[in-house]
CSV table of N, CA and C in Angstrom, one decimal:
chain,number,residue,atom,x,y,z
A,15,MET,N,38.0,112.8,138.1
A,15,MET,CA,38.9,113.9,137.8
A,15,MET,C,39.0,114.9,138.9
A,16,ARG,N,37.9,114.9,139.7
A,16,ARG,CA,38.0,115.9,140.8
A,16,ARG,C,39.1,115.6,141.8
A,17,ASN,N,39.5,114.3,141.9
A,17,ASN,CA,40.6,114.0,142.8
A,17,ASN,C,41.9,114.5,142.4
A,18,PHE,N,42.1,114.7,141.1
A,18,PHE,CA,43.4,115.2,140.6
A,18,PHE,C,43.4,116.7,140.3
A,19,TYR,N,42.3,117.3,139.9
A,19,TYR,CA,42.2,118.7,139.5
A,19,TYR,C,41.2,119.4,140.2
A,20,LYS,N,41.4,120.7,140.3
A,20,LYS,CA,40.4,121.6,140.9
A,20,LYS,C,39.4,122.0,139.7
A,21,LEU,N,38.2,121.5,139.8
A,21,LEU,CA,37.2,121.7,138.8
A,21,LEU,C,36.2,122.7,139.2
A,22,LYS,N,35.8,123.6,138.3
A,22,LYS,CA,34.7,124.5,138.6
A,22,LYS,C,33.5,124.1,137.9
A,23,LYS,N,32.4,124.1,138.6
A,23,LYS,CA,31.1,123.8,137.9
A,23,LYS,C,30.6,125.0,137.2
A,24,LYS,N,30.5,124.8,135.9
A,24,LYS,CA,30.0,125.9,135.0
A,24,LYS,C,28.7,125.5,134.3
A,25,ARG,N,28.0,126.4,133.8
A,25,ARG,CA,26.8,126.1,133.1
A,25,ARG,C,27.2,125.5,131.7
A,26,SER,N,26.3,124.9,131.1
A,26,SER,CA,26.5,124.2,129.8
A,26,SER,C,27.1,125.2,128.8
A,27,GLN,N,28.1,124.8,128.2
A,27,GLN,CA,28.7,125.6,127.1
A,27,GLN,C,28.2,125.3,125.8
A,28,LYS,N,27.6,126.2,125.1
A,28,LYS,CA,26.9,126.0,123.8
A,28,LYS,C,27.9,126.3,122.7
A,29,ASN,N,28.8,127.2,122.8
A,29,ASN,CA,29.7,127.6,121.7
A,29,ASN,C,31.1,127.4,122.2
A,30,THR,N,31.9,126.8,121.4
A,30,THR,CA,33.3,126.6,121.7
A,30,THR,C,34.1,126.5,120.4
A,31,LEU,N,35.1,127.3,120.2
A,31,LEU,CA,36.0,127.4,119.0
A,31,LEU,C,35.1,127.5,117.8
A,32,GLY,N,34.1,128.4,117.8
A,32,GLY,CA,33.3,128.6,116.7
A,32,GLY,C,32.3,127.6,116.3
A,33,THR,N,32.2,126.6,117.1
A,33,THR,CA,31.2,125.5,116.9
A,33,THR,C,30.1,125.5,117.8
A,34,HIS,N,28.9,125.4,117.3
A,34,HIS,CA,27.7,125.4,118.2
A,34,HIS,C,27.5,123.9,118.6
A,35,LEU,N,27.4,123.7,119.9
A,35,LEU,CA,27.2,122.4,120.5
A,35,LEU,C,25.8,122.2,121.0
A,36,ALA,N,25.1,121.2,120.6
A,36,ALA,CA,23.8,120.9,121.1
A,36,ALA,C,23.7,119.4,121.4
A,37,PHE,N,23.4,119.1,122.6
A,37,PHE,CA,23.3,117.7,123.0
A,37,PHE,C,21.9,117.2,123.1
A,38,SER,N,21.6,116.0,122.6
A,38,SER,CA,20.2,115.5,122.7
A,38,SER,C,20.3,114.0,122.8
A,39,GLN,N,19.2,113.4,123.1
A,39,GLN,CA,19.1,111.9,123.2
A,39,GLN,C,18.7,111.3,121.8
A,40,ARG,N,18.5,112.2,120.8
A,40,ARG,CA,17.9,111.7,119.6
A,40,ARG,C,18.9,110.6,118.9
A,41,ALA,N,20.2,110.7,119.2
A,41,ALA,CA,21.1,109.8,118.6
A,41,ALA,C,20.8,108.4,119.0
A,42,SER,N,20.4,108.2,120.3
A,42,SER,CA,20.1,106.9,120.8
A,42,SER,C,18.9,106.3,120.1
A,43,PHE,N,17.9,107.1,119.7
A,43,PHE,CA,16.8,106.6,118.9
A,43,PHE,C,17.3,106.2,117.5
A,44,TYR,N,18.2,106.9,116.9
A,44,TYR,CA,18.7,106.6,115.6
A,44,TYR,C,19.5,105.2,115.7
A,45,ILE,N,20.2,105.0,116.7
A,45,ILE,CA,21.0,103.8,116.9
A,45,ILE,C,20.0,102.6,117.1
A,46,LYS,N,19.0,102.8,117.9
A,46,LYS,CA,18.0,101.7,118.0
A,46,LYS,C,17.3,101.4,116.7
A,47,LYS,N,17.0,102.4,115.9
A,47,LYS,CA,16.4,102.2,114.6
A,47,LYS,C,17.4,101.4,113.7
A,48,ILE,N,18.7,101.7,113.8
A,48,ILE,CA,19.7,100.9,113.0
A,48,ILE,C,19.7,99.5,113.4
A,49,ILE,N,19.7,99.3,114.7
A,49,ILE,CA,19.7,97.9,115.3
A,49,ILE,C,18.5,97.1,114.8
A,50,GLU,N,17.3,97.7,114.8
A,50,GLU,CA,16.1,97.1,114.3
A,50,GLU,C,16.2,96.8,112.8
A,51,GLU,N,16.7,97.8,112.1
A,51,GLU,CA,16.7,97.6,110.6
A,51,GLU,C,17.7,96.5,110.2
A,52,LEU,N,18.7,96.3,110.9
A,52,LEU,CA,19.7,95.3,110.6
A,52,LEU,C,19.4,94.0,111.3
A,53,ARG,N,18.2,94.0,112.0
A,53,ARG,CA,17.8,92.8,112.8
A,53,ARG,C,18.8,92.2,113.8
A,54,MET,N,19.3,93.1,114.6
A,54,MET,CA,20.4,92.8,115.5
A,54,MET,C,19.9,92.9,117.0
A,55,GLU,N,18.6,92.9,117.2
A,55,GLU,CA,18.1,93.1,118.6
A,55,GLU,C,18.6,92.1,119.6
A,56,ARG,N,18.9,90.9,119.1
A,56,ARG,CA,19.3,89.8,120.0
A,56,ARG,C,20.8,89.6,120.1
A,57,GLU,N,21.6,90.4,119.4
A,57,GLU,CA,23.0,90.3,119.4
A,57,GLU,C,23.6,90.7,120.8
A,58,ASN,N,24.7,90.2,121.2
A,58,ASN,CA,25.4,90.5,122.4
A,58,ASN,C,26.2,91.8,122.2
A,59,THR,N,26.4,92.6,123.3
A,59,THR,CA,27.2,93.7,123.3
A,59,THR,C,28.5,93.4,124.0
A,60,ILE,N,29.5,94.2,123.6
A,60,ILE,CA,30.9,94.0,124.3
A,60,ILE,C,31.3,95.4,124.7
A,61,LYS,N,32.3,95.5,125.6
A,61,LYS,CA,32.8,96.7,126.1
A,61,LYS,C,33.6,97.5,125.1
A,62,THR,N,34.4,96.8,124.3
A,62,THR,CA,35.2,97.5,123.2
A,62,THR,C,34.4,97.4,121.9
A,63,PRO,N,34.4,98.5,121.2
A,63,PRO,CA,33.6,98.5,119.9
A,63,PRO,C,34.1,97.6,118.9
A,64,THR,N,35.4,97.3,118.9
A,64,THR,CA,36.0,96.4,118.0
A,64,THR,C,36.7,95.3,118.7
A,65,PRO,N,36.5,94.0,118.4
A,65,PRO,CA,37.2,92.9,119.1
A,65,PRO,C,38.7,93.1,119.0
A,66,LEU,N,39.4,92.7,120.0
A,66,LEU,CA,40.9,92.7,119.9
A,66,LEU,C,41.4,91.9,118.7
A,67,LYS,N,42.5,92.3,118.1
A,67,LYS,CA,43.1,91.6,117.0
A,67,LYS,C,42.1,91.4,115.8
A,68,ILE,N,41.4,92.5,115.5
A,68,ILE,CA,40.3,92.4,114.5
A,68,ILE,C,41.0,92.2,113.1
A,69,MET,N,42.2,92.8,112.9
A,69,MET,CA,42.8,92.6,111.6
A,69,MET,C,43.1,91.1,111.3
A,70,GLN,N,43.6,90.4,112.3
A,70,GLN,CA,43.9,89.0,112.1
A,70,GLN,C,42.6,88.2,111.8
A,71,GLN,N,41.5,88.6,112.5
A,71,GLN,CA,40.2,87.9,112.3
A,71,GLN,C,39.7,88.2,110.9
A,72,LEU,N,39.8,89.4,110.5
A,72,LEU,CA,39.3,89.7,109.2
A,72,LEU,C,40.1,89.0,108.1
A,73,ALA,N,41.4,88.8,108.3
A,73,ALA,CA,42.2,88.2,107.3
A,73,ALA,C,42.2,86.7,107.3
A,74,SER,N,41.5,86.1,108.3
A,74,SER,CA,41.4,84.6,108.4
A,74,SER,C,40.6,84.0,107.3
A,75,ASP,N,40.7,82.7,107.1
A,75,ASP,CA,40.0,82.0,106.1
A,75,ASP,C,38.6,81.6,106.4
A,76,SER,N,37.9,82.3,107.3
A,76,SER,CA,36.6,81.9,107.7
A,76,SER,C,35.6,82.2,106.5
A,77,PRO,N,34.4,81.6,106.5
A,77,PRO,CA,33.5,81.8,105.4
A,77,PRO,C,33.1,83.3,105.2
A,78,ILE,N,32.7,83.6,104.0
A,78,ILE,CA,32.4,85.0,103.7
A,78,ILE,C,31.0,85.4,104.3
A,79,PHE,N,31.0,86.5,104.9
A,79,PHE,CA,29.8,87.1,105.4
A,79,PHE,C,29.0,87.7,104.3
A,80,GLU,N,27.7,87.8,104.4
A,80,GLU,CA,26.8,88.4,103.3
A,80,GLU,C,27.2,89.8,103.1
A,81,ILE,N,27.8,90.1,101.9
A,81,ILE,CA,28.4,91.4,101.6
A,81,ILE,C,27.4,92.5,101.6
A,82,ASN,N,26.2,92.3,101.1
A,82,ASN,CA,25.3,93.4,101.1
A,82,ASN,C,24.8,93.9,102.4
A,83,VAL,N,24.7,92.9,103.4
A,83,VAL,CA,24.3,93.3,104.7
A,83,VAL,C,25.4,94.1,105.4
A,84,LEU,N,26.7,93.7,105.2
A,84,LEU,CA,27.8,94.4,105.8
A,84,LEU,C,28.0,95.8,105.2
A,85,LYS,N,27.8,95.9,103.9
A,85,LYS,CA,27.9,97.2,103.3
A,85,LYS,C,26.8,98.2,103.8
A,86,LYS,N,25.6,97.6,103.9
A,86,LYS,CA,24.5,98.4,104.4
A,86,LYS,C,24.8,98.9,105.8
A,87,ALA,N,25.3,98.0,106.7
A,87,ALA,CA,25.6,98.3,108.1
A,87,ALA,C,26.6,99.4,108.1
A,88,ILE,N,27.7,99.3,107.3
A,88,ILE,CA,28.7,100.3,107.3
A,88,ILE,C,28.2,101.6,106.9
A,89,GLY,N,27.4,101.6,105.8
A,89,GLY,CA,26.8,102.8,105.3
A,89,GLY,C,25.9,103.5,106.3
A,90,ILE,N,25.1,102.8,107.0
A,90,ILE,CA,24.2,103.3,108.0
A,90,ILE,C,25.0,103.9,109.2
A,91,LEU,N,26.0,103.2,109.6
A,91,LEU,CA,26.8,103.6,110.8
A,91,LEU,C,27.8,104.7,110.5
A,92,THR,N,28.0,105.1,109.3
A,92,THR,CA,29.0,106.1,109.0
A,92,THR,C,28.6,107.4,109.6
A,93,TYR,N,27.3,107.8,109.4
A,93,TYR,CA,26.9,109.1,110.0
A,93,TYR,C,27.0,109.2,111.5
A,94,PRO,N,26.5,108.3,112.3
A,94,PRO,CA,26.6,108.4,113.7
A,94,PRO,C,28.1,108.3,114.2
A,95,ALA,N,28.9,107.5,113.4
A,95,ALA,CA,30.3,107.4,113.8
A,95,ALA,C,31.0,108.7,113.7
A,96,LEU,N,30.7,109.5,112.6
A,96,LEU,CA,31.4,110.8,112.4
A,96,LEU,C,30.8,111.9,113.2
A,97,ARG,N,29.5,111.8,113.5
A,97,ARG,CA,28.8,113.0,114.1
A,97,ARG,C,28.4,112.8,115.6
A,98,THR,N,27.9,111.7,116.0
A,98,THR,CA,27.4,111.6,117.3
A,98,THR,C,28.0,110.4,118.2
A,99,ARG,N,28.7,109.5,117.5
A,99,ARG,CA,29.2,108.4,118.3
A,99,ARG,C,30.7,108.1,117.9
A,100,PRO,N,31.6,109.0,118.4
A,100,PRO,CA,33.0,108.8,118.1
A,100,PRO,C,33.6,107.5,118.7
A,101,ASP,N,32.8,106.9,119.6
A,101,ASP,CA,33.3,105.6,120.2
A,101,ASP,C,33.2,104.5,119.2
A,102,ILE,N,32.4,104.6,118.1
A,102,ILE,CA,32.4,103.5,117.1
A,102,ILE,C,33.1,103.9,115.8
A,103,GLU,N,33.7,105.1,115.8
A,103,GLU,CA,34.3,105.5,114.6
A,103,GLU,C,35.4,104.6,114.1
A,104,PHE,N,36.3,104.2,115.0
A,104,PHE,CA,37.4,103.3,114.6
A,104,PHE,C,36.9,102.0,114.0
A,105,SER,N,35.9,101.4,114.7
A,105,SER,CA,35.3,100.1,114.2
A,105,SER,C,34.7,100.3,112.8
A,106,VAL,N,34.0,101.3,112.6
A,106,VAL,CA,33.4,101.5,111.2
A,106,VAL,C,34.5,101.8,110.2
A,107,ASN,N,35.5,102.5,110.6
A,107,ASN,CA,36.6,102.8,109.7
A,107,ASN,C,37.3,101.5,109.3
A,108,VAL,N,37.6,100.6,110.3
A,108,VAL,CA,38.3,99.3,110.0
A,108,VAL,C,37.4,98.5,109.1
A,109,LEU,N,36.2,98.4,109.4
A,109,LEU,CA,35.3,97.5,108.6
A,109,LEU,C,35.1,98.0,107.2
A,110,SER,N,35.0,99.4,107.0
A,110,SER,CA,34.8,99.9,105.7
A,110,SER,C,36.1,99.6,104.8
A,111,ARG,N,37.3,99.6,105.4
A,111,ARG,CA,38.5,99.3,104.7
A,111,ARG,C,38.5,97.8,104.3
A,112,GLN,N,37.9,97.0,105.1
A,112,GLN,CA,38.0,95.5,104.8
A,112,GLN,C,36.8,95.0,104.1
A,113,VAL,N,35.9,95.8,103.7
A,113,VAL,CA,34.6,95.3,103.1
A,113,VAL,C,34.7,94.6,101.8
A,114,SER,N,35.9,94.7,101.1
A,114,SER,CA,36.0,94.0,99.9
A,114,SER,C,36.2,92.5,100.1
A,115,GLU,N,36.7,92.0,101.2
A,115,GLU,CA,36.8,90.6,101.5
A,115,GLU,C,36.3,90.3,102.9
A,116,PRO,N,35.0,90.4,103.2
A,116,PRO,CA,34.5,90.2,104.6
A,116,PRO,C,34.5,88.8,105.0
A,117,THR,N,34.6,88.5,106.3
A,117,THR,CA,34.5,87.2,106.8
A,117,THR,C,33.5,87.1,108.0
A,118,LEU,N,33.2,86.0,108.5
A,118,LEU,CA,32.2,85.8,109.6
A,118,LEU,C,32.9,86.2,110.9
A,119,THR,N,34.2,86.1,111.1
A,119,THR,CA,34.8,86.4,112.4
A,119,THR,C,35.1,87.8,112.6
């Protein structure tokens, strides 16, 4: 951004628009705890939080995913999606809307 705009280096801003901001690394520990609880330590990561064309994949006729595990994952991920991880908010939202008929894909 420095190439396009003149930026001034300022100290950390704690209050903005009436909201107190506090940054910490605690969210990463919470995410690691979620991964362990869902037994997903060996799963692969991808750059985008939701695979492309997710709606078509969810609507496909692939076998049903274990519903209780999916509901638990969505429930656990709702808090960080809304509070500390806006990058996963869309994915959690899409999955929560599709939870009535989940699939493996």
